[in-house]
Amino acid sequence: MKADEAFKSCFKNAREKLKLKSDTLDKICTFMAELLGTAIMIFLGCMGCVSTDFFPNSNLQMCLSFGFVVMVVIQCFGCVSGAHLNPAVSIAAYIYGIISAPMVGVYFCGQMLGSIIGYGLLKIALPESALNTFSSGLCVTTPHPDVTAGQACLVEFVISAVLIITCCGVWDPRNAKYQDSVPIKFGLAIACLALTAGPFTGASMNPARSFGPALWNNNFTRHWVYWIGPLPAAIITAFAYKMVFRREVKAETVHHKLRSLEDVPLS
């Protein structure tokens, strides 16, 4: 009996250690997915914003570029980490009950570091003329001069709220079986919000998206707008959707009727 109990105890300890290692591996995979995903988003998205005499561009092309890049990244890493790519989305996921509080920190670190790395690679890959596309710096989000700081915050708040509503709609249990087209839905949602709000604030909706370019260009002009707008929008919108709109899916009961041999037709 003692040998049997000792064996069971060793087996239990080994299982707990393996579980701990598995949890740690999951966190590392999530961190790497958010880092790579955000880096790809910044690298390709900002490359799509280059506009010079030799590389003509338009607002439509810039917005579609970011939308399509987000679509690609979600397709690549959505199954790994959910491909948040945005601290506001991660905070909303925590409030909605998708991830834990410690994981918000893992997501945040991956996203911010990915933003820095992605733009750093862009500076290496592109010629100087392309990086000087705008006076503020390529892909640096700053409000239009005619837009006040308060108006810029409101615009970022509203479009970020719409983005979070889109996320909550996808996370809603009633949408669990409609996940195949999620990358396309998010890509088009980003493109839509960028087309409408881009001329006014750059339509960041994402502190990580704004931080990397601002850091590399040392341009933090009204940068706080891109934190004060999206983060409160994420908190308020996710909580409101969870309280008002979210519904759990009721399991359907299947009734099977047993029949005797006499009830089964022979022909």
Coordinates of N, CA, C and O in Angstrom, one line a residue, residues 82-215:
G82 N -5.1 34.8 -30.4 CA -6.3 35.6 -30.7 C -5.9 36.8 -31.5 O -6.8 37.6 -32.0
A83 N -4.6 37.1 -31.7 CA -4.1 38.2 -32.5 C -4.7 39.5 -32.1 O -5.4 40.2 -32.9
H84 N -4.6 39.9 -30.8 CA -5.1 41.2 -30.4 C -4.4 42.3 -31.0 O -5.0 43.3 -31.5
L85 N -3.1 42.3 -31.0 CA -2.2 43.4 -31.6 C -2.5 44.7 -31.1 O -2.0 45.7 -31.6
N86 N -3.2 44.8 -29.9 CA -3.6 46.1 -29.5 C -3.9 46.0 -27.9 O -4.8 45.2 -27.5
P87 N -3.3 46.8 -27.1 CA -3.5 46.8 -25.7 C -5.0 47.0 -25.3 O -5.5 46.4 -24.4
A88 N -5.7 47.8 -26.1 CA -7.1 48.1 -25.9 C -7.9 46.8 -26.0 O -8.8 46.5 -25.2
V89 N -7.6 46.0 -27.1 CA -8.3 44.8 -27.3 C -8.0 43.8 -26.2 O -8.9 43.1 -25.7
S90 N -6.8 43.8 -25.7 CA -6.4 42.8 -24.6 C -7.2 43.2 -23.3 O -7.6 42.3 -22.6
I91 N -7.3 44.5 -23.0 CA -8.0 44.9 -21.8 C -9.5 44.6 -22.0 O -10.1 44.1 -21.0
A92 N -10.0 44.7 -23.1 CA -11.4 44.4 -23.4 C -11.6 42.9 -23.2 O -12.6 42.4 -22.7
A93 N -10.6 42.1 -23.7 CA -10.7 40.6 -23.6 C -10.7 40.2 -22.1 O -11.4 39.3 -21.7
Y94 N -9.9 40.9 -21.3 CA -9.9 40.6 -19.8 C -11.3 40.9 -19.2 O -11.8 40.1 -18.4
I95 N -11.8 42.1 -19.5 CA -13.1 42.5 -18.9 C -14.2 41.5 -19.4 O -15.1 41.1 -18.6
Y96 N -14.1 41.1 -20.6 CA -15.1 40.2 -21.2 C -14.9 38.7 -20.7 O -15.8 37.9 -20.8
G97 N -13.8 38.4 -20.0 CA -13.6 37.1 -19.5 C -12.9 36.2 -20.4 O -12.9 34.9 -20.1
I98 N -12.2 36.7 -21.4 CA -11.5 35.8 -22.3 C -10.1 35.5 -21.8 O -9.6 34.3 -22.0
I99 N -9.4 36.4 -21.2 CA -8.0 36.2 -20.7 C -7.9 36.6 -19.2 O -8.8 37.4 -18.8
S100 N -6.9 36.2 -18.5 CA -6.7 36.6 -17.1 C -5.9 37.9 -17.0 O -5.3 38.4 -18.0
A101 N -5.9 38.5 -15.8 CA -5.2 39.7 -15.6 C -3.7 39.6 -15.9 O -3.1 40.5 -16.5
P102 N -3.0 38.5 -15.4 CA -1.6 38.4 -15.7 C -1.3 38.3 -17.2 O -0.3 38.8 -17.7
M103 N -2.2 37.7 -17.9 CA -2.0 37.6 -19.4 C -2.1 38.9 -20.1 O -1.5 39.1 -21.2
V104 N -2.8 39.9 -19.5 CA -2.9 41.2 -20.1 C -1.5 41.8 -20.2 O -1.1 42.4 -21.2
G105 N -0.7 41.6 -19.1 CA 0.7 42.0 -19.1 C 1.5 41.4 -20.2 O 2.4 42.0 -20.8
V106 N 1.3 40.1 -20.4 CA 2.1 39.3 -21.4 C 1.7 39.9 -22.8 O 2.6 40.1 -23.6
Y107 N 0.4 40.1 -23.0 CA 0.0 40.7 -24.3 C 0.6 42.1 -24.5 O 1.1 42.4 -25.6
F108 N 0.5 42.9 -23.5 CA 1.0 44.3 -23.6 C 2.5 44.3 -23.9 O 2.9 45.1 -24.8
C109 N 3.3 43.5 -23.2 CA 4.7 43.5 -23.5 C 5.0 43.1 -24.9 O 5.9 43.7 -25.6
G110 N 4.3 42.0 -25.4 CA 4.5 41.5 -26.7 C 4.2 42.6 -27.8 O 4.9 42.8 -28.8
Q111 N 3.1 43.3 -27.6 CA 2.6 44.3 -28.5 C 3.5 45.5 -28.6 O 3.8 45.9 -29.7
M112 N 3.9 46.0 -27.5 CA 4.8 47.2 -27.5 C 6.2 46.9 -28.0 O 6.7 47.6 -28.8
L113 N 6.7 45.7 -27.7 CA 8.0 45.3 -28.2 C 7.9 45.0 -29.7 O 8.8 45.4 -30.5
G114 N 6.8 44.4 -30.1 CA 6.6 44.2 -31.5 C 6.5 45.4 -32.4 O 7.0 45.5 -33.5
S115 N 5.9 46.5 -31.8 CA 5.7 47.7 -32.5 C 7.1 48.4 -32.7 O 7.4 48.9 -33.8
I116 N 7.9 48.3 -31.7 CA 9.3 48.9 -31.8 C 10.1 48.1 -32.8 O 10.8 48.7 -33.6
I117 N 10.1 46.8 -32.7 CA 10.9 46.0 -33.7 C 10.4 46.2 -35.1 O 11.2 46.3 -36.0
G118 N 9.1 46.2 -35.3 CA 8.5 46.3 -36.6 C 8.9 47.6 -37.3 O 9.3 47.6 -38.5
Y119 N 8.9 48.7 -36.6 CA 9.2 50.0 -37.2 C 10.8 50.1 -37.4 O 11.3 50.7 -38.3
G120 N 11.5 49.5 -36.4 CA 13.0 49.4 -36.6 C 13.4 48.7 -37.9 O 14.3 49.2 -38.6
L121 N 12.7 47.6 -38.2 CA 13.0 46.9 -39.4 C 12.6 47.7 -40.6 O 13.3 47.6 -41.7
L122 N 11.6 48.5 -40.5 CA 11.1 49.3 -41.6 C 12.2 50.4 -41.9 O 12.5 50.7 -43.1
K123 N 12.8 50.9 -40.9 CA 13.8 51.9 -41.1 C 15.1 51.4 -41.8 O 15.8 52.0 -42.5
I124 N 15.3 50.1 -41.5 CA 16.5 49.4 -42.2 C 16.1 49.1 -43.6 O 17.0 49.2 -44.5
A125 N 14.9 48.7 -43.9 CA 14.5 48.2 -45.2 C 14.2 49.3 -46.2 O 14.4 49.1 -47.4
L126 N 13.7 50.5 -45.8 CA 13.3 51.5 -46.7 C 14.4 52.6 -46.9 O 15.1 52.9 -45.9
P127 N 14.4 53.2 -48.1 CA 15.3 54.4 -48.3 C 14.9 55.6 -47.4 O 13.7 55.7 -47.0
E128 N 15.8 56.5 -47.2 CA 15.5 57.7 -46.4 C 14.4 58.5 -46.9 O 13.6 59.1 -46.2
S129 N 14.4 58.6 -48.3 CA 13.3 59.4 -48.9 C 11.9 58.9 -48.6 O 11.0 59.6 -48.4
A130 N 11.8 57.5 -48.5 CA 10.5 57.0 -48.2 C 10.1 57.2 -46.7 O 8.9 57.4 -46.4
L131 N 11.1 57.2 -45.8 CA 10.8 57.5 -44.4 C 10.5 58.9 -44.1 O 9.9 59.2 -43.1
N132 N 10.8 59.8 -45.0 CA 10.4 61.2 -44.9 C 9.2 61.6 -45.6 O 9.0 62.7 -46.1
T133 N 8.3 60.6 -45.8 CA 7.0 60.8 -46.5 C 6.2 62.0 -45.9 O 5.7 62.8 -46.6
F134 N 6.2 62.1 -44.5 CA 5.4 63.1 -43.8 C 6.4 63.9 -42.9 O 7.4 63.4 -42.5
S135 N 6.0 65.1 -42.7 CA 6.9 66.0 -41.9 C 7.0 65.5 -40.5 O 8.0 65.6 -39.8
S136 N 5.9 64.8 -40.0 CA 6.0 64.3 -38.6 C 6.7 62.9 -38.5 O 7.0 62.5 -37.5
G137 N 7.0 62.3 -39.7 CA 7.6 61.0 -39.7 C 6.6 60.0 -40.3 O 5.4 60.1 -40.1
L138 N 7.2 59.0 -41.0 CA 6.3 58.0 -41.7 C 5.5 57.2 -40.6 O 6.1 56.7 -39.7
C139 N 4.2 57.2 -40.8 CA 3.3 56.4 -40.0 C 3.1 57.0 -38.5 O 2.5 56.3 -37.7
V140 N 3.7 58.2 -38.2 CA 3.5 58.8 -36.9 C 2.0 59.4 -36.9 O 1.7 60.2 -37.7
T141 N 1.2 58.9 -35.9 CA -0.1 59.4 -35.8 C -0.2 60.7 -35.0 O 0.2 60.8 -33.8
T142 N -0.6 61.8 -35.7 CA -0.8 63.1 -35.0 C -2.1 63.6 -35.5 O -2.5 63.5 -36.7
P143 N -2.9 64.3 -34.6 CA -4.2 64.9 -35.1 C -3.9 66.0 -36.1 O -2.9 66.6 -36.1
H144 N -4.9 66.1 -37.0 CA -4.9 67.2 -37.9 C -4.8 68.6 -37.2 O -5.4 68.7 -36.1
P145 N -4.0 69.5 -37.8 CA -3.9 70.8 -37.1 C -5.2 71.5 -36.7 O -5.3 72.3 -35.8
D146 N -6.2 71.3 -37.6 CA -7.5 71.9 -37.3 C -8.3 71.2 -36.3 O -9.4 71.7 -35.8
V147 N -7.9 70.0 -35.8 CA -8.6 69.2 -34.9 C -8.0 69.5 -33.5 O -6.8 69.3 -33.3
T148 N -8.8 69.9 -32.5 CA -8.4 70.1 -31.2 C -8.0 68.8 -30.5 O -8.5 67.7 -30.9
A149 N -7.3 68.9 -29.4 CA -7.0 67.7 -28.6 C -8.2 67.0 -28.1 O -8.3 65.7 -28.1
G150 N -9.2 67.8 -27.6 CA -10.4 67.2 -27.2 C -11.2 66.5 -28.3 O -11.7 65.4 -28.1
Q151 N -11.3 67.1 -29.4 CA -11.9 66.4 -30.6 C -11.2 65.2 -31.0 O -11.8 64.2 -31.3
A152 N -9.9 65.2 -31.0 CA -9.1 64.0 -31.4 C -9.3 62.9 -30.4 O -9.5 61.7 -30.8
C153 N -9.4 63.2 -29.1 CA -9.7 62.2 -28.1 C -11.1 61.6 -28.3 O -11.3 60.3 -28.2
L154 N -12.0 62.4 -28.7 CA -13.4 61.9 -28.9 C -13.5 61.0 -30.1 O -14.1 60.0 -30.1
V155 N -12.8 61.4 -31.2 CA -12.7 60.6 -32.4 C -12.1 59.2 -32.1 O -12.7 58.2 -32.5
E156 N -11.0 59.3 -31.4 CA -10.3 58.0 -31.1 C -11.1 57.1 -30.2 O -11.1 55.9 -30.3
F157 N -11.8 57.8 -29.2 CA -12.7 57.1 -28.3 C -13.8 56.3 -29.1 O -14.1 55.1 -28.9
V158 N -14.5 57.1 -30.0 CA -15.6 56.5 -30.7 C -15.2 55.4 -31.6 O -15.8 54.3 -31.6
I159 N -14.1 55.6 -32.4 CA -13.8 54.5 -33.4 C -13.2 53.3 -32.6 O -13.3 52.2 -33.1
S160 N -12.5 53.6 -31.5 CA -12.0 52.4 -30.7 C -13.2 51.7 -30.1 O -13.2 50.4 -30.0
A161 N -14.2 52.4 -29.7 CA -15.4 51.7 -29.1 C -16.1 50.8 -30.2 O -16.5 49.7 -29.9
V162 N -16.1 51.3 -31.4 CA -16.7 50.5 -32.5 C -15.9 49.3 -32.7 O -16.4 48.2 -32.9
L163 N -14.5 49.4 -32.7 CA -13.6 48.3 -32.8 C -13.9 47.3 -31.7 O -13.9 46.1 -32.0
I164 N -14.0 47.7 -30.5 CA -14.3 46.8 -29.4 C -15.6 46.1 -29.5 O -15.8 45.0 -29.1
I165 N -16.6 46.9 -29.9 CA -17.9 46.2 -30.1 C -17.8 45.1 -31.2 O -18.4 44.0 -31.0
T166 N -17.0 45.3 -32.2 CA -16.8 44.3 -33.2 C -16.1 43.1 -32.5 O -16.5 41.9 -32.8
C167 N -15.1 43.3 -31.7 CA -14.5 42.2 -31.0 C -15.5 41.5 -30.1 O -15.5 40.2 -30.1
C168 N -16.3 42.2 -29.3 CA -17.2 41.6 -28.4 C -18.3 40.7 -29.2 O -18.7 39.7 -28.7
G169 N -18.6 41.3 -30.4 CA -19.6 40.5 -31.2 C -19.0 39.2 -31.6 O -19.7 38.2 -31.7
V170 N -17.7 39.2 -32.0 CA -17.0 38.0 -32.4 C -16.9 37.0 -31.2 O -17.0 35.8 -31.3
W171 N -16.6 37.6 -30.0 CA -16.4 36.7 -28.8 C -17.7 36.2 -28.2 O -17.8 35.3 -27.4
D172 N -18.9 36.8 -28.6 CA -20.2 36.4 -28.1 C -20.4 34.9 -28.3 O -20.2 34.4 -29.4
P173 N -20.8 34.2 -27.3 CA -21.0 32.8 -27.4 C -22.0 32.4 -28.6 O -21.9 31.3 -29.2
R174 N -22.9 33.3 -28.9 CA -23.8 33.0 -30.0 C -23.1 33.0 -31.4 O -23.7 32.5 -32.4
N175 N -21.9 33.6 -31.4 CA -21.2 33.6 -32.7 C -20.1 32.5 -32.7 O -19.2 32.6 -33.6
A176 N -20.1 31.6 -31.8 CA -19.0 30.6 -31.7 C -18.8 29.8 -33.0 O -17.7 29.4 -33.3
K177 N -19.9 29.5 -33.7 CA -19.8 28.7 -34.9 C -19.7 29.5 -36.2 O -19.7 28.9 -37.3
Y178 N -19.5 30.8 -36.0 CA -19.3 31.6 -37.2 C -17.9 32.3 -37.2 O -17.8 33.5 -37.2
Q179 N -16.9 31.5 -37.1 CA -15.5 32.0 -36.9 C -14.7 32.0 -38.2 O -13.6 32.5 -38.2
D180 N -15.1 31.3 -39.2 CA -14.3 31.1 -40.4 C -13.9 32.4 -41.1 O -12.8 32.6 -41.6
S181 N -14.8 33.4 -41.1 CA -14.5 34.7 -41.8 C -14.0 35.8 -40.9 O -14.1 37.0 -41.3
V182 N -13.6 35.5 -39.6 CA -13.2 36.5 -38.7 C -12.1 37.4 -39.2 O -12.2 38.6 -39.1
P183 N -11.0 36.8 -39.8 CA -10.0 37.7 -40.3 C -10.5 38.7 -41.3 O -10.1 39.9 -41.3
I184 N -11.4 38.3 -42.2 CA -11.9 39.2 -43.2 C -12.7 40.3 -42.6 O -12.7 41.5 -42.9
K185 N -13.6 39.9 -41.6 CA -14.4 40.9 -40.9 C -13.6 41.9 -40.2 O -13.9 43.1 -40.3
F186 N -12.5 41.5 -39.5 CA -11.7 42.5 -38.8 C -10.9 43.4 -39.8 O -10.8 44.6 -39.5
G187 N -10.4 42.8 -40.8 CA -9.7 43.6 -41.8 C -10.5 44.6 -42.4 O -10.1 45.8 -42.5
L188 N -11.8 44.3 -42.8 CA -12.6 45.3 -43.4 C -13.1 46.3 -42.3 O -13.3 47.5 -42.7
A189 N -13.3 45.9 -41.1 CA -13.6 46.9 -40.0 C -12.5 47.9 -39.8 O -12.8 49.1 -39.7
I190 N -11.3 47.4 -39.8 CA -10.1 48.4 -39.6 C -10.1 49.3 -40.8 O -9.9 50.5 -40.6
A191 N -10.3 48.8 -42.0 CA -10.2 49.6 -43.2 C -11.3 50.7 -43.2 O -11.1 51.9 -43.5
C192 N -12.5 50.3 -42.8 CA -13.7 51.2 -42.7 C -13.4 52.3 -41.7 O -13.6 53.5 -42.0
L193 N -12.9 52.0 -40.5 CA -12.7 53.0 -39.5 C -11.5 53.9 -39.9 O -11.5 55.1 -39.6
A194 N -10.5 53.4 -40.6 CA -9.4 54.2 -41.0 C -9.8 55.1 -42.1 O -9.3 56.3 -42.2
L195 N -10.7 54.7 -43.0 CA -11.1 55.5 -44.1 C -11.9 56.7 -43.6 O -11.8 57.9 -44.1
T196 N -12.7 56.5 -42.5 CA -13.6 57.6 -42.0 C -12.8 58.6 -41.1 O -13.0 59.8 -41.2
A197 N -12.0 58.0 -40.2 CA -11.4 58.9 -39.2 C -9.9 59.2 -39.5 O -9.3 60.0 -38.8
G198 N -9.3 58.5 -40.4 CA -7.9 58.7 -40.7 C -7.5 60.1 -41.0 O -6.5 60.6 -40.5
P199 N -8.2 60.8 -41.8 CA -7.8 62.2 -42.1 C -7.8 63.1 -40.9 O -7.2 64.2 -40.9
F200 N -8.5 62.8 -39.8 CA -8.6 63.6 -38.6 C -7.6 63.3 -37.6 O -7.0 64.2 -36.9
T201 N -7.4 62.0 -37.3 CA -6.5 61.6 -36.2 C -5.4 60.6 -36.6 O -4.6 60.2 -35.8
G202 N -5.6 60.0 -37.8 CA -4.7 58.9 -38.2 C -5.4 57.6 -37.9 O -4.9 56.5 -38.3
A203 N -6.5 57.6 -37.2 CA -7.3 56.4 -36.8 C -6.4 55.3 -36.3 O -6.4 54.2 -36.8
S204 N -5.7 55.6 -35.2 CA -4.9 54.6 -34.6 C -5.7 53.5 -33.9 O -5.5 52.4 -34.2
M205 N -6.5 53.9 -32.9 CA -7.3 53.0 -32.1 C -6.4 52.0 -31.3 O -6.9 51.0 -30.8
N206 N -5.1 52.3 -31.3 CA -4.2 51.3 -30.8 C -2.9 52.0 -30.3 O -2.1 52.5 -31.1
P207 N -2.7 52.0 -29.0 CA -1.5 52.6 -28.4 C -0.2 52.0 -28.9 O 0.8 52.7 -29.2
A208 N -0.2 50.7 -29.2 CA 1.0 50.0 -29.7 C 1.3 50.5 -31.1 O 2.5 50.7 -31.5
R209 N 0.3 50.6 -31.9 CA 0.5 51.0 -33.3 C 1.1 52.4 -33.3 O 1.8 52.8 -34.2
S210 N 0.7 53.3 -32.4 CA 1.3 54.7 -32.4 C 2.6 54.8 -31.7 O 3.4 55.7 -32.0
F211 N 2.9 53.9 -30.8 CA 4.1 54.1 -29.9 C 5.4 53.8 -30.7 O 6.3 54.6 -30.6
G212 N 5.5 52.7 -31.5 CA 6.7 52.4 -32.2 C 7.1 53.5 -33.1 O 8.3 54.0 -33.0
P213 N 6.3 54.0 -34.0 CA 6.7 55.1 -34.9 C 7.0 56.4 -34.2 O 8.0 57.1 -34.5
A214 N 6.3 56.7 -33.1 CA 6.6 57.9 -32.3 C 7.9 57.8 -31.6 O 8.7 58.8 -31.6
L215 N 8.3 56.6 -31.1 CA 9.6 56.4 -30.5 C 10.7 56.6 -31.4 O 11.7 57.3 -31.2

